[in-house]
Coordinates of C-alpha atoms and ligand atoms in Angstrom, one line a residue:
X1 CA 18.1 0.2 -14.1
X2 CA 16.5 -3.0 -14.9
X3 CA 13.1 -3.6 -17.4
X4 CA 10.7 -6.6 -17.4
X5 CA 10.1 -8.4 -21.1
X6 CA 7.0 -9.7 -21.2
X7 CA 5.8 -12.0 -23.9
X8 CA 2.0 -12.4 -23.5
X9 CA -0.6 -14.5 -25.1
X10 CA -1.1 -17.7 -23.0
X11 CA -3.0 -18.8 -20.3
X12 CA -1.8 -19.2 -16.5
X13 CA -1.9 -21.9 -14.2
X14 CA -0.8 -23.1 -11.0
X15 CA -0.3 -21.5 -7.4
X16 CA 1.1 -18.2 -6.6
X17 CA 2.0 -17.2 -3.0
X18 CA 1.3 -14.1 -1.3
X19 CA 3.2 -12.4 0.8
X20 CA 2.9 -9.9 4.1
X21 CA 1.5 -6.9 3.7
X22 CA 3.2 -3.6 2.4
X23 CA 1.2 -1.2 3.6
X24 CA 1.1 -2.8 7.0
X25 CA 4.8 -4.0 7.5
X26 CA 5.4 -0.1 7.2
X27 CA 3.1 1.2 9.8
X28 CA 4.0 -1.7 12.2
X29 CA 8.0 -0.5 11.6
X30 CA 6.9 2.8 13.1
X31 CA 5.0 1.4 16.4
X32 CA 8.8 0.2 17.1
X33 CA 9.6 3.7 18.3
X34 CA 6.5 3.4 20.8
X35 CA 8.5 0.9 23.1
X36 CA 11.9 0.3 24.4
X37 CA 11.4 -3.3 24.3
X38 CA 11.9 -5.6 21.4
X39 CA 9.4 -5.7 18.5
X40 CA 9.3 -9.1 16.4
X41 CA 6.7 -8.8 13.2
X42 CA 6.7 -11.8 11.1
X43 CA 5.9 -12.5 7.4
X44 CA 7.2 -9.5 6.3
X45 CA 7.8 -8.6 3.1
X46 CA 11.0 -8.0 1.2
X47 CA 10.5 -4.9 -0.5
X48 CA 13.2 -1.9 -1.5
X49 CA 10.1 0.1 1.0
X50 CA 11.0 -1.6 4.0
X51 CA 14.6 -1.4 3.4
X52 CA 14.3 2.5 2.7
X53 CA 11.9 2.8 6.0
X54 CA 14.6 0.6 7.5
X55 CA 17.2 3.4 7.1
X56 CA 15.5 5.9 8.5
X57 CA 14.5 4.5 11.7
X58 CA 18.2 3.6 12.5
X59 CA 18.9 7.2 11.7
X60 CA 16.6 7.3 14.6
X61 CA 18.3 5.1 17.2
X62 CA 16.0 2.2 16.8
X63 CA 18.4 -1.3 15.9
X64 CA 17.0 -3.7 13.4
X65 CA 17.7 -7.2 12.9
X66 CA 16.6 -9.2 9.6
X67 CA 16.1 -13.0 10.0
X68 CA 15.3 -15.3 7.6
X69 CA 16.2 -13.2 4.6
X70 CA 14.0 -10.5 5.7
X71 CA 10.9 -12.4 6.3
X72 CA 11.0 -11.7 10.3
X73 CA 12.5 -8.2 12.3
X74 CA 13.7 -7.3 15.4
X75 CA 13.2 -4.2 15.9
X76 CA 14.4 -2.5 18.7
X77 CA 14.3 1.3 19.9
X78 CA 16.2 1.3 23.3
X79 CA 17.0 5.0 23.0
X80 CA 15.8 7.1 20.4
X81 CA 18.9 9.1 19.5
X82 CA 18.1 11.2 17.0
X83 CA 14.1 13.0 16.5
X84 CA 14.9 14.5 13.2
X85 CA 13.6 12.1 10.2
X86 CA 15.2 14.2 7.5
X87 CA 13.6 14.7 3.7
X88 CA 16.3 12.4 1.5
X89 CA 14.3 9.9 2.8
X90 CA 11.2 10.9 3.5
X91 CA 10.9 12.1 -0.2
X92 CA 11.3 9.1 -1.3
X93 CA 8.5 6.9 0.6
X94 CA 5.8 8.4 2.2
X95 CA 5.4 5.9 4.8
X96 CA 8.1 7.4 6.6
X97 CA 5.7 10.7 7.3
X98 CA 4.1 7.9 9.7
X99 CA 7.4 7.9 12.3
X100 CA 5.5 11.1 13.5
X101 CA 3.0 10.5 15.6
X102 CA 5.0 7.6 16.9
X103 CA 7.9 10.2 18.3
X104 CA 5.4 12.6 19.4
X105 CA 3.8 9.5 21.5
X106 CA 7.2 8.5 23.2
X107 CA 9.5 11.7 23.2
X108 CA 6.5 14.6 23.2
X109 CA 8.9 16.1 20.2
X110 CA 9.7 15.5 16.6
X111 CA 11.0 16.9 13.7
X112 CA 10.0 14.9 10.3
X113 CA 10.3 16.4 6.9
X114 CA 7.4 17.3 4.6
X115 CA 7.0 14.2 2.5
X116 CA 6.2 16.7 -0.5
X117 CA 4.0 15.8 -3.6
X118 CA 3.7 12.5 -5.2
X119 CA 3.4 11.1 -8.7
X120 CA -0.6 10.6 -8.0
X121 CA -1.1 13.7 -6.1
X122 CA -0.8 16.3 -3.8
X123 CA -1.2 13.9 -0.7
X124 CA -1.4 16.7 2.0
X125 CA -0.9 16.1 5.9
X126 CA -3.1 18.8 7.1
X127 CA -4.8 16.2 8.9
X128 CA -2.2 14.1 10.4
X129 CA -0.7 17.8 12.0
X130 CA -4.1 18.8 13.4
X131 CA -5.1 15.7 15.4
X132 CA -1.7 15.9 16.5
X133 CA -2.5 19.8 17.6
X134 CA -5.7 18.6 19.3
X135 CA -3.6 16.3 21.9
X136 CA -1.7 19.8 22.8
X137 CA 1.6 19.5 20.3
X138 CA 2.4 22.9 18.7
X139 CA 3.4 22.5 15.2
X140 CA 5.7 24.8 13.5
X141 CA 6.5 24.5 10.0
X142 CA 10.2 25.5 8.8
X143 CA 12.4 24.9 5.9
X144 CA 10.1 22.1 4.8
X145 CA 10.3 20.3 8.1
X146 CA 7.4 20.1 10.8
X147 CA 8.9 20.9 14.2
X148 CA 6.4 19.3 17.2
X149 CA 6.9 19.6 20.7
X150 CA 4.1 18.8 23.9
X151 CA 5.4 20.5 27.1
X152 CA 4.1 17.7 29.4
X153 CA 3.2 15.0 27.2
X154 CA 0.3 14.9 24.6
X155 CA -3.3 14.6 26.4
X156 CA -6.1 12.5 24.7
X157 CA -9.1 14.3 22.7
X158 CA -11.9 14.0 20.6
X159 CA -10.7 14.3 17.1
X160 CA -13.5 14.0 13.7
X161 CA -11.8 13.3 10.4
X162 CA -13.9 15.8 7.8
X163 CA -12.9 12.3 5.6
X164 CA -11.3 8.8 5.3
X165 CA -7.4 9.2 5.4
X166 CA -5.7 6.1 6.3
X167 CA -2.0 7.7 7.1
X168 CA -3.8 10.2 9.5
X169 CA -5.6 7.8 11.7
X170 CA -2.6 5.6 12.0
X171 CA -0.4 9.1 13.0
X172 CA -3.0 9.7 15.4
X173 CA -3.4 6.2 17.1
X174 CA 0.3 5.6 17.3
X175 CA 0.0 8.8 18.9
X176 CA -3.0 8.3 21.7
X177 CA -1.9 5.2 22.8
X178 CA 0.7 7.0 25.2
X179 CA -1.3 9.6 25.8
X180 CA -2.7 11.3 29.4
X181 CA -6.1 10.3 29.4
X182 CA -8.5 9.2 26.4
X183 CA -8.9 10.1 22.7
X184 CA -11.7 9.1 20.4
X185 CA -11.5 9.4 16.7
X186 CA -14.1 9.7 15.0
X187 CA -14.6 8.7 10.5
X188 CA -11.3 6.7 11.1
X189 CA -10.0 4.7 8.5
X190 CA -11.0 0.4 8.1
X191 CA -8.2 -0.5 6.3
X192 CA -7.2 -4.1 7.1
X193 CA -3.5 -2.0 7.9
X194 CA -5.6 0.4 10.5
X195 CA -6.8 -2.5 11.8
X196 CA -4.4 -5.1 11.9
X197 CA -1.3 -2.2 13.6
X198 CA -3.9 -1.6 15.7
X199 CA -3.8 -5.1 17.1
X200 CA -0.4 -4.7 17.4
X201 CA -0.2 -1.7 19.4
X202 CA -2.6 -4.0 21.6
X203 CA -0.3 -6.6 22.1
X204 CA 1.9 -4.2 23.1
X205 CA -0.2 -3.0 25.9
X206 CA -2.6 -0.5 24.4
X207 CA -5.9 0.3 25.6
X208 CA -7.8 0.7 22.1
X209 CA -11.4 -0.1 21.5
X210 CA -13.0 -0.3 17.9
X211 CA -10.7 -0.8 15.6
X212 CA -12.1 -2.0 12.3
X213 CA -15.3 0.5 12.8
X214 CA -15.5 4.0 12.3
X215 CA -14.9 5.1 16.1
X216 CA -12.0 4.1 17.8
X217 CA -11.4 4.8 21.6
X218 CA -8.1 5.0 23.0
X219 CA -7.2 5.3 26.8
X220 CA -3.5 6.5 27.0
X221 CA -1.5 4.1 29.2
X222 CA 2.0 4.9 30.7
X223 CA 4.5 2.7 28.8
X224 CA 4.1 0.1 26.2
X225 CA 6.0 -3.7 25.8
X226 CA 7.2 -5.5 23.4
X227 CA 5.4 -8.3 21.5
X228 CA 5.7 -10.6 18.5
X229 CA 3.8 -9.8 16.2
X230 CA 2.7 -11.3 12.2
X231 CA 1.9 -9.2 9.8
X232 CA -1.3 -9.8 7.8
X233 CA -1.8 -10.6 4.0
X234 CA -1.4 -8.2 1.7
X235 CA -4.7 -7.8 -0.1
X236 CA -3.2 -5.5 -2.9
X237 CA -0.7 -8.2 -4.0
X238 CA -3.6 -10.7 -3.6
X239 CA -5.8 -8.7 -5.5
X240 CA -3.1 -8.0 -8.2
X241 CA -2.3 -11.4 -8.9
X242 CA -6.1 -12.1 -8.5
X243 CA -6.3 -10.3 -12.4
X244 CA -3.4 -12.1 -13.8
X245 CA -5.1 -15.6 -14.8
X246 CA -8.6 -13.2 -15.5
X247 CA -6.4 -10.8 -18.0
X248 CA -5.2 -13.7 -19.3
X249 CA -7.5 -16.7 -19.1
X250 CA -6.6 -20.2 -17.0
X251 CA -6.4 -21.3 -12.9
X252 CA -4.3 -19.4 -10.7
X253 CA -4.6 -20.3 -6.8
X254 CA -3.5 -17.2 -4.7
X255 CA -2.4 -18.6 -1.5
X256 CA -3.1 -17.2 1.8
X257 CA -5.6 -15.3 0.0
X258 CA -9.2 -15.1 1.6
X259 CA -11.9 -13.5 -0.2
X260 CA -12.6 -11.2 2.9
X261 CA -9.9 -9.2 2.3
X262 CA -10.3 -8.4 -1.4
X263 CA -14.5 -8.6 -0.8
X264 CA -15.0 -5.7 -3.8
X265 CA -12.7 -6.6 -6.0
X266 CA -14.1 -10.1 -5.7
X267 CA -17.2 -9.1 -6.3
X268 CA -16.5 -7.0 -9.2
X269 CA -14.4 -9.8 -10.8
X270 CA -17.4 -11.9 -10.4
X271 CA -20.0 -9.7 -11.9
X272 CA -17.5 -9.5 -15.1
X273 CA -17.6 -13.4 -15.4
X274 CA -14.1 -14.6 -13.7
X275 CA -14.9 -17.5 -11.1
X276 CA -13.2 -16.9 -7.6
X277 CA -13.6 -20.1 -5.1
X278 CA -12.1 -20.0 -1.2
X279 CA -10.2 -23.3 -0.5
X280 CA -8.4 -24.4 2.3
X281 CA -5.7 -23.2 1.2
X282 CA -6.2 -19.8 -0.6
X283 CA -8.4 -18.3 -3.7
X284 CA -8.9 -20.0 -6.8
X285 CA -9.6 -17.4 -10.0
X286 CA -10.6 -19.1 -12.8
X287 CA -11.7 -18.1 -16.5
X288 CA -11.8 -19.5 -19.7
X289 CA -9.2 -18.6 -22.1
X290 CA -12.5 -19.0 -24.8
X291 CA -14.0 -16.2 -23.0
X292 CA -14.0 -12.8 -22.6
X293 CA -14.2 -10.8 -19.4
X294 CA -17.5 -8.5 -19.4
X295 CA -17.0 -4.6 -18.5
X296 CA -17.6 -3.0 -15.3
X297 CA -17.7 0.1 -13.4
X298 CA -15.9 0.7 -10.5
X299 CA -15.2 3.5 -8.1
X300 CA -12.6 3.3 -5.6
X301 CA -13.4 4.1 -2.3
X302 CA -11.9 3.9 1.5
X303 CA -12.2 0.6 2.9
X304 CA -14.7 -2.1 2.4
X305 CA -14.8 -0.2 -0.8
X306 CA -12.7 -1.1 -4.2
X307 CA -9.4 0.1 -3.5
X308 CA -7.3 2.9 -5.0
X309 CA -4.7 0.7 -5.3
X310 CA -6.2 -2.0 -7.3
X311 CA -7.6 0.7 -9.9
X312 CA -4.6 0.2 -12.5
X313 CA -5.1 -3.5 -12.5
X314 CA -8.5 -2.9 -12.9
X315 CA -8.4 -1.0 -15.8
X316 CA -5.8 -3.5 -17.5
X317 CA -8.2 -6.1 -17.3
X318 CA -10.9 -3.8 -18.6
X319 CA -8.6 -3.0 -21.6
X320 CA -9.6 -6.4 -22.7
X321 CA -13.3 -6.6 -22.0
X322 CA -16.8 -6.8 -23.8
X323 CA -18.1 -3.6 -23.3
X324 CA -17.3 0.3 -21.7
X325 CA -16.2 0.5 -18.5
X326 CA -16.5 3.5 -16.6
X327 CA -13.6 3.6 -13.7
X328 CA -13.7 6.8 -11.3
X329 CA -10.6 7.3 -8.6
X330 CA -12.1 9.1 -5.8
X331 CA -8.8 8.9 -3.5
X332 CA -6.0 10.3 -6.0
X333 CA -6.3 13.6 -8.2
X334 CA -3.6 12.4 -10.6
X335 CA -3.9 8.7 -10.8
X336 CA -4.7 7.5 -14.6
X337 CA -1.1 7.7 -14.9
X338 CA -0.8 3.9 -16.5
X339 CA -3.6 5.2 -19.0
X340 CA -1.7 6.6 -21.6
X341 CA 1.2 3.6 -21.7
X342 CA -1.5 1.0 -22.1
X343 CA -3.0 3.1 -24.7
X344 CA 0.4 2.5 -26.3
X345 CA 0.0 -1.3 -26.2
X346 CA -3.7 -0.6 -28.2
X347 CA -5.9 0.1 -25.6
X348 CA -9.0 2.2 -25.7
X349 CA -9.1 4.9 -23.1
X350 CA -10.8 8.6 -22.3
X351 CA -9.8 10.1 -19.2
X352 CA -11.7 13.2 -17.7
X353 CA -11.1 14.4 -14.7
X354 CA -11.2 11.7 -12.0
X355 CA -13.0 9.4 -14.5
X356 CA -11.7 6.7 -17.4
X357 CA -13.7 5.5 -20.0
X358 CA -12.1 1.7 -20.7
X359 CA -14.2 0.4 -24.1
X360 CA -12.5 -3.2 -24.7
X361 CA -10.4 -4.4 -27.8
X362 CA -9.8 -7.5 -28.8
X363 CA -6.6 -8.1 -28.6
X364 CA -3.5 -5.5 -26.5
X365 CA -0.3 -5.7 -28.5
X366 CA 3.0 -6.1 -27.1
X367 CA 4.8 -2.2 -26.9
X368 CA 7.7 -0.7 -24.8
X369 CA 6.1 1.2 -22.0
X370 CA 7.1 3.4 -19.0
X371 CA 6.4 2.9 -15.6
X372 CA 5.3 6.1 -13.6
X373 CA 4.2 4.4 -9.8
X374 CA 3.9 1.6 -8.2
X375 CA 0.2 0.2 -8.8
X376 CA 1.2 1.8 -12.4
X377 CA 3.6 -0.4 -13.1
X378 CA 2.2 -4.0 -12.3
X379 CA -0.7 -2.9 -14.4
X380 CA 1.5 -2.6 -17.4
X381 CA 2.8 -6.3 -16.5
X382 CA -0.6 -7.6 -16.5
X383 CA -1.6 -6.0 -19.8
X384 CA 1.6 -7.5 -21.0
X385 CA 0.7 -10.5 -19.7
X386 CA -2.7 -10.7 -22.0
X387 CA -1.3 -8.9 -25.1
X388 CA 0.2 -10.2 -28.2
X389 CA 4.1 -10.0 -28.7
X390 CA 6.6 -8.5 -26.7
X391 CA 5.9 -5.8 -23.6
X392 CA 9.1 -3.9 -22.7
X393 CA 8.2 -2.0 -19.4
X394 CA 11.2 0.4 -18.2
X395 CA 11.6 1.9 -14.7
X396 CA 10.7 -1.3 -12.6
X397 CA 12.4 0.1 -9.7
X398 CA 8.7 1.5 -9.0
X399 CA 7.5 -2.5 -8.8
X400 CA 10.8 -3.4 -6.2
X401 CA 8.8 -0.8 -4.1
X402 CA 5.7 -3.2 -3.7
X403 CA 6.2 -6.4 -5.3
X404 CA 8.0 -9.5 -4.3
X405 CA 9.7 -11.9 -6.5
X406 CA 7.4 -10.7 -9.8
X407 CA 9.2 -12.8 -12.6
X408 CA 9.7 -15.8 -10.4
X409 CA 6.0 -15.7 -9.5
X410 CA 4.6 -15.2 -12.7
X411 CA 7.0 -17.7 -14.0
X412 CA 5.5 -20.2 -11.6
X413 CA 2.3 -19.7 -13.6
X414 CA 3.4 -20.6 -17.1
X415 CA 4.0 -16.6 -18.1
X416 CA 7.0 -15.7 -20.3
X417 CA 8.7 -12.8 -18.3
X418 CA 12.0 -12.1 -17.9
X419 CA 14.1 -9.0 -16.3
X420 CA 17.1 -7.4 -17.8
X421 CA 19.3 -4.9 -16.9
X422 CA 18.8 -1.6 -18.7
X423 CA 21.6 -0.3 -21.3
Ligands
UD1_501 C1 -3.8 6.0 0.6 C2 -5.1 5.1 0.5 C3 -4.6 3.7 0.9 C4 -3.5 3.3 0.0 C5 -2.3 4.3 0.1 C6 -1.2 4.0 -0.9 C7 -7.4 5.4 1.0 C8 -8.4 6.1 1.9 N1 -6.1 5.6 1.3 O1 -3.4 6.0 2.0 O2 -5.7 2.8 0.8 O3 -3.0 2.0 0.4 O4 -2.8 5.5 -0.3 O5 -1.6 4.1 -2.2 O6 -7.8 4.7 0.1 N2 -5.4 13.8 2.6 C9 -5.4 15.1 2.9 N3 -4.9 15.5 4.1 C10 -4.3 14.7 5.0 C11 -4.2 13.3 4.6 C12 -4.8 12.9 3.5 O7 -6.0 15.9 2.2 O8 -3.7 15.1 6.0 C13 -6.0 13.3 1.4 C14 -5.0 12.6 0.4 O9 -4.4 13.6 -0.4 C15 -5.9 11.7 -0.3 C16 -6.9 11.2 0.7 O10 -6.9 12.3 1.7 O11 -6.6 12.4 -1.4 C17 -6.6 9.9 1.4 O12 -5.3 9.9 1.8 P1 -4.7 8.9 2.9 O13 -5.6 7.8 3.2 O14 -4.2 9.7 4.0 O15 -3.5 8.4 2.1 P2 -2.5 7.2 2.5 O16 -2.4 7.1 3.9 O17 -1.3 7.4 1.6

């Protein structure tokens, strides 16, 4: 196992590029079981999460082909061989629950493995089995497995989300599209991913309408084809990287970044005194390394609001501001994980419940810290980033999950980083 050694203090500068996005690339994976034709999705990213989703669908059937070092697929499910997507992987990303409603679309069965809890929660899938229920699958579960079948097919319904989930919608769309007759879902989830697989499944010959708004209408057609496909930005990188030169004072230029994509944490950024300007090319962040950032509050919310995912970054940089923050996670139960490490490197933090209180210091100090999840641990290497002396941050396997190329980015920049392998 491998750690990052940060040695923080100075300013960054220069470009940083951002890649395709993780949370998309996944769900686009899946739509590959919806066709027997080809799938091409460009700008991909290379992350351990791909490769892990990677295995399981060609314990499925479906054949995958990496060009370009990853950066484009093939992906190609002639024949689905196998319906069972079994729990050592599962377990281990989430994502994978999201081959359901794809099998259940083609093949009217399925049998996929209870993903389990998580690090930041108990991340149910109540909602992803009943929408599936309400287009006629019975659902059995067994020895931690859900077993699906639909005699006949699934049939299209009306289906209202209670709330926001953005693995449910995508379950249930990947679902309808193949479908006898139409289904409308109703509170569905905005996320750029939603949005963006969405137009894939379009390209692929689905009838959807309203994707991007609450309601989306889907008329089941009889096959789908294949398509090429490019996967969008990813927004949580973008947004990420967006706080480095703000934790740390200087220029950084994120490109392929637009501000439309990280609209809240934009604004946010802005309010707290950071300058963000859209070029040609990307997003500029700017701040003075004389400065300091100002505190504050933000509560994450389904999309156009701040993202869960950005909350750990978030905090980092508050760790450093003028002022109290208040930060409340509205998505996750358990997600101030990254709260007690950076307290570590001298941070002031009060957690309750589902809300932080950040109050600003001066100065973080370099400490060896622990990473506990994904978002987690890139907030530890932007707080290393800004604080004085060496940070040691252990368990990066968590950032190979989510992040491409973190050392040789930040090095681009001007940061000291380096990774080692663990003794
Ligand atoms: C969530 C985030 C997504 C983020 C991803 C990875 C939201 C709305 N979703 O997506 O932005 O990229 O994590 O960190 O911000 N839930 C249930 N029953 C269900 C499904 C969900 O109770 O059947 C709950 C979850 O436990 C959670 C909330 O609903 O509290 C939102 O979950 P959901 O959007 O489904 O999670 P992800 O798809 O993982």
């Amino acid at each position: 196992m491998d750690r990052i050694i940060v040695n923080g203090g100075g300013p960054l500068n220069g470009q940083i590029p951002i890649a395709g996005a993780k949370n998309t690339a996944l769900k686009l994976m899946c739509a590959a079981l919806l066709t027997d034709e080809p799938l091409t999705l460009t700008n991909m990213p290379r992350l351990s999460d791909v490769r892990t989703l990677t295995t399981l669908l060609e314990s499925l059937g479906v054949e995958v082909a990496c060009l370009q070092e990853g950066k484009s697929m093939v992906l190609s499910a002639a024949e689905i061989t196998n319906k069972t997507a079994h729990y050592d992987i599962v377990r281990k990303l989430r994502a994978s629950f999201n081959v359901f409603g794809p099998m259940m679309g083609r093949c009217g069965e399925a049998v996929v493995s209870l993903p389990g809890g998580c690090a930041i929660g108990a991340r149910k899938v109540d909602l992803h089995l009943s929408s599936l229920e309400a287009m006629g699958a019975k659902i059995d579960l067994r020895e931690g497995y859900v077993h699906a079948s639909a005699q006949g097919g699934l049939k299209g319904a009306e289906i209202e989300f209670p709330f926001v989930s953005v693995g449910a919608t995508e379950n249930a769309l990947c679902a309808a599209v193949l479908a006898k007759g139409t289904t409308v879902l109703k509170n569905v989830a905005r996320e750029p991913d939603t949005v963006d697989l969405a137009h894939c499944l379009m390209e692929m010959g689905a009838d959807i309408e309203g994707a991007g708004t609450s309601t989306m209408v889907i008329r089941g057609v009889d096959r789908l084809h294949g398509a090429t496909h490019r996967c969008i930005t990813d927004r949580i990188e973008l947004g990420t990287w967006m706080i480095a030169p703000a934790i740390t004072g200087g220029s950084v230029e994120l490109l392929g970044g637009t501000r439309a994509i990280v609209a809240s944490l934009a604004d946010k950024m802005e309010e707290a005194g950071v300058t963000i300007a859209e070029t040609a090319t990307g997003l500029v962040v700017t701040r003075d390394p004389n400065t300091q950032v100002k505190a504050v509050d933000v509560t994450t919310a389904p999309f156009p609001g701040f993202p869960t995912d950005l909350q750990a970054q978030m905090m980092a940089l508050m760790c450093t501001a003028t002022g109290t923050a208040v930060l409340e996670e509205t998505i996750f139960e358990n997600r101030f994980m990254h709260a007690p490490e950076l307290i570590r490197m001298g941070a002031q933090i009060d957690t309750t419940g589902n809300t932080a209180r950040v109050t600003g210091v001066d100065k973080l100090r370099g400490a060896p810290v622990m990473a506990t999840d994904l978002r987690a641990s890139i907030s530890l290497i932007l707080a290393g980033l800004a604080a004085e002396g060496e940070t040691i941050v252990s368990r990066v396997y968590h950032l190979d999950r989510g992040y491409e190329h973190v050392v040789r980015k930040l090095r681009g920049v001007g940061a000291t980083i380096d990774r080692v392998k663990e003794e």
